[in-house]
Tab-separated table of C-alpha atoms in Angstrom:
chain	number	residue	atom	x	y	z
I	2	UNK	CA	0.234	-0.324	0.006
I	3	UNK	CA	1.126	3.225	-0.630
I	4	UNK	CA	0.641	7.083	0.819
I	5	UNK	CA	1.709	9.794	2.883
I	6	UNK	CA	2.365	10.889	6.552
I	7	UNK	CA	2.619	14.377	7.424
I	8	UNK	CA	2.599	16.205	10.355
I	9	UNK	CA	-0.081	18.965	10.574
I	10	UNK	CA	0.983	22.381	10.103
I	11	UNK	CA	0.173	23.920	13.522
I	12	UNK	CA	2.231	21.244	15.214
I	13	UNK	CA	4.547	22.292	18.638
I	14	UNK	CA	6.615	20.148	20.826
I	15	UNK	CA	3.655	19.049	23.047
I	16	UNK	CA	0.684	18.653	20.646
I	17	UNK	CA	0.544	17.643	16.875
I	18	UNK	CA	-1.719	15.902	14.404
I	19	UNK	CA	-0.534	13.493	11.904
I	20	UNK	CA	-2.111	13.107	7.886
I	21	UNK	CA	-2.040	9.707	6.548
I	22	UNK	CA	-3.311	10.791	2.638
I	23	UNK	CA	-3.075	9.752	-0.675
I	24	UNK	CA	-3.455	5.696	0.571
I	25	UNK	CA	-4.067	3.986	-2.608
I	26	UNK	CA	-2.748	0.115	-3.661
I	27	UNK	CA	0.337	-1.102	-4.768
I	28	UNK	CA	-1.138	-0.034	-8.826
I	29	UNK	CA	-2.193	3.396	-7.689
I	30	UNK	CA	-5.731	2.257	-7.194
I	31	UNK	CA	-8.357	2.575	-4.647
I	32	UNK	CA	-8.462	0.010	-2.036
I	33	UNK	CA	-11.276	-1.676	-1.448
I	34	UNK	CA	-12.353	-2.421	2.189
I	35	UNK	CA	-14.758	-5.469	2.957
I	36	UNK	CA	-14.443	-5.209	6.598
I	37	UNK	CA	-11.783	-3.125	8.393
I	38	UNK	CA	-9.404	-0.991	7.623
I	39	UNK	CA	-5.891	-1.070	10.074
I	40	UNK	CA	-3.340	0.709	11.295
I	41	UNK	CA	0.031	0.883	13.802
I	42	UNK	CA	2.817	3.077	14.883
I	43	UNK	CA	4.842	4.567	17.279
I	44	UNK	CA	4.230	7.673	18.897
I	45	UNK	CA	5.374	10.169	21.591
I	46	UNK	CA	1.878	9.319	23.180
I	47	UNK	CA	-1.291	7.469	24.062
I	48	UNK	CA	-3.873	7.859	21.501
I	49	UNK	CA	-7.948	7.975	22.319
I	50	UNK	CA	-10.260	6.904	20.272
I	51	UNK	CA	-11.825	10.497	19.831
I	52	UNK	CA	-7.912	11.936	18.746
I	53	UNK	CA	-8.776	9.294	15.845
I	54	UNK	CA	-11.123	10.445	12.447
I	55	UNK	CA	-11.194	8.757	9.597
I	56	UNK	CA	-12.514	11.423	6.191
I	57	UNK	CA	-14.021	9.310	3.669
I	58	UNK	CA	-16.213	10.489	1.255
I	59	UNK	CA	-19.093	10.515	1.490
I	60	UNK	CA	-18.469	10.805	4.893
I	61	UNK	CA	-20.009	8.088	6.805
I	62	UNK	CA	-19.901	7.963	11.329
I	63	UNK	CA	-17.203	5.584	11.641
I	64	UNK	CA	-15.916	5.315	15.435
I	65	UNK	CA	-12.280	3.329	15.380
I	66	UNK	CA	-10.737	0.936	18.094
I	67	UNK	CA	-7.466	1.547	19.649
I	68	UNK	CA	-5.219	0.036	21.948
I	69	UNK	CA	-1.967	2.257	23.239
I	70	UNK	CA	1.074	-0.015	24.196
I	71	UNK	CA	3.892	1.595	26.253
I	72	UNK	CA	6.866	0.103	25.243
I	73	UNK	CA	9.692	2.533	26.821
I	74	UNK	CA	9.046	5.916	29.201
I	75	UNK	CA	8.744	7.818	25.501
I	76	UNK	CA	7.200	5.060	23.230
I	77	UNK	CA	3.712	3.713	22.445
I	78	UNK	CA	2.903	1.327	19.810
I	79	UNK	CA	-0.389	2.693	18.467
I	80	UNK	CA	-2.676	0.046	16.755
I	81	UNK	CA	-6.056	1.267	15.614
I	82	UNK	CA	-8.811	-0.243	13.244
I	83	UNK	CA	-12.010	1.160	12.050
I	84	UNK	CA	-15.291	-1.369	11.203
I	85	UNK	CA	-16.789	-0.108	8.240
I	86	UNK	CA	-20.205	-2.047	7.869
I	87	UNK	CA	-20.944	-3.107	4.398
I	88	UNK	CA	-17.480	-2.075	3.252
I	89	UNK	CA	-16.283	0.729	1.301
I	90	UNK	CA	-13.647	1.694	-1.528
I	91	UNK	CA	-10.924	3.812	0.089
I	92	UNK	CA	-9.602	6.740	-2.187
I	93	UNK	CA	-7.112	9.029	-2.859
I	94	UNK	CA	-8.626	11.475	-1.754
I	95	UNK	CA	-9.777	10.203	1.423
I	96	UNK	CA	-7.591	10.192	4.960
I	97	UNK	CA	-6.770	9.668	8.544
I	98	UNK	CA	-6.248	12.406	10.685
I	99	UNK	CA	-4.567	11.492	14.270
I	100	UNK	CA	-3.984	13.982	17.455
I	101	UNK	CA	-0.918	13.234	19.119
I	102	UNK	CA	-0.583	14.864	22.924
I	103	UNK	CA	3.352	14.716	22.369
I	104	UNK	CA	6.408	16.025	20.340
I	105	UNK	CA	5.932	15.241	16.666
I	106	UNK	CA	8.347	17.650	15.611
I	107	UNK	CA	11.048	15.895	17.257
I	108	UNK	CA	9.618	12.025	16.541
I	109	UNK	CA	8.457	12.107	12.759
I	110	UNK	CA	11.099	9.693	11.785
I	111	UNK	CA	10.654	7.486	14.052
I	112	UNK	CA	6.579	7.737	13.143
I	113	UNK	CA	6.807	7.606	9.623
I	114	UNK	CA	9.413	4.512	9.716
I	115	UNK	CA	6.558	2.293	12.002
I	116	UNK	CA	3.917	3.060	10.019
I	117	UNK	CA	1.730	0.651	8.683
I	118	UNK	CA	-1.607	0.283	7.042
I	119	UNK	CA	-3.684	-2.998	5.999
I	120	UNK	CA	-6.840	-3.956	4.840
I	121	UNK	CA	-9.514	-6.785	6.680
I	122	UNK	CA	-6.795	-7.419	8.506
I	123	UNK	CA	-4.214	-6.595	11.673
I	124	UNK	CA	-0.835	-4.774	10.098
I	125	UNK	CA	2.423	-6.762	10.224
I	126	UNK	CA	6.294	-6.189	9.165
I	127	UNK	CA	5.805	-6.665	5.391
I	128	UNK	CA	2.750	-3.660	5.948
I	129	UNK	CA	5.300	-0.780	5.976
I	130	UNK	CA	3.535	2.568	3.744
I	131	UNK	CA	5.395	3.282	1.675
I	132	UNK	CA	5.577	6.500	-0.453
């Protein structure tokens, strides 16, 4: 899967947002989702369900399930999943927004190198998001 992970424009050393957009399959096409889309990444802080937004067109209310596991004093592994009743097709215009209560400016390389996305399964090592 291909896509882009970037920091939102108003990031500070205490707070920022991640934008994951331009998601597409390896042939640059839309991504069909039968049951759910899931992400995993390293973060400088915990993430709560209200910190995550899946932006689809047309818009639909999709609540995430999220798990934050602390692996050292400064790092959490975040796993989030959006279950989509009836499925949908994710296009490059759709996006994921993630609010982070931590220093993304300092940690963006760690976040980008760890960011994985998968459809209809939990992401593994081979699911690293490609540019």
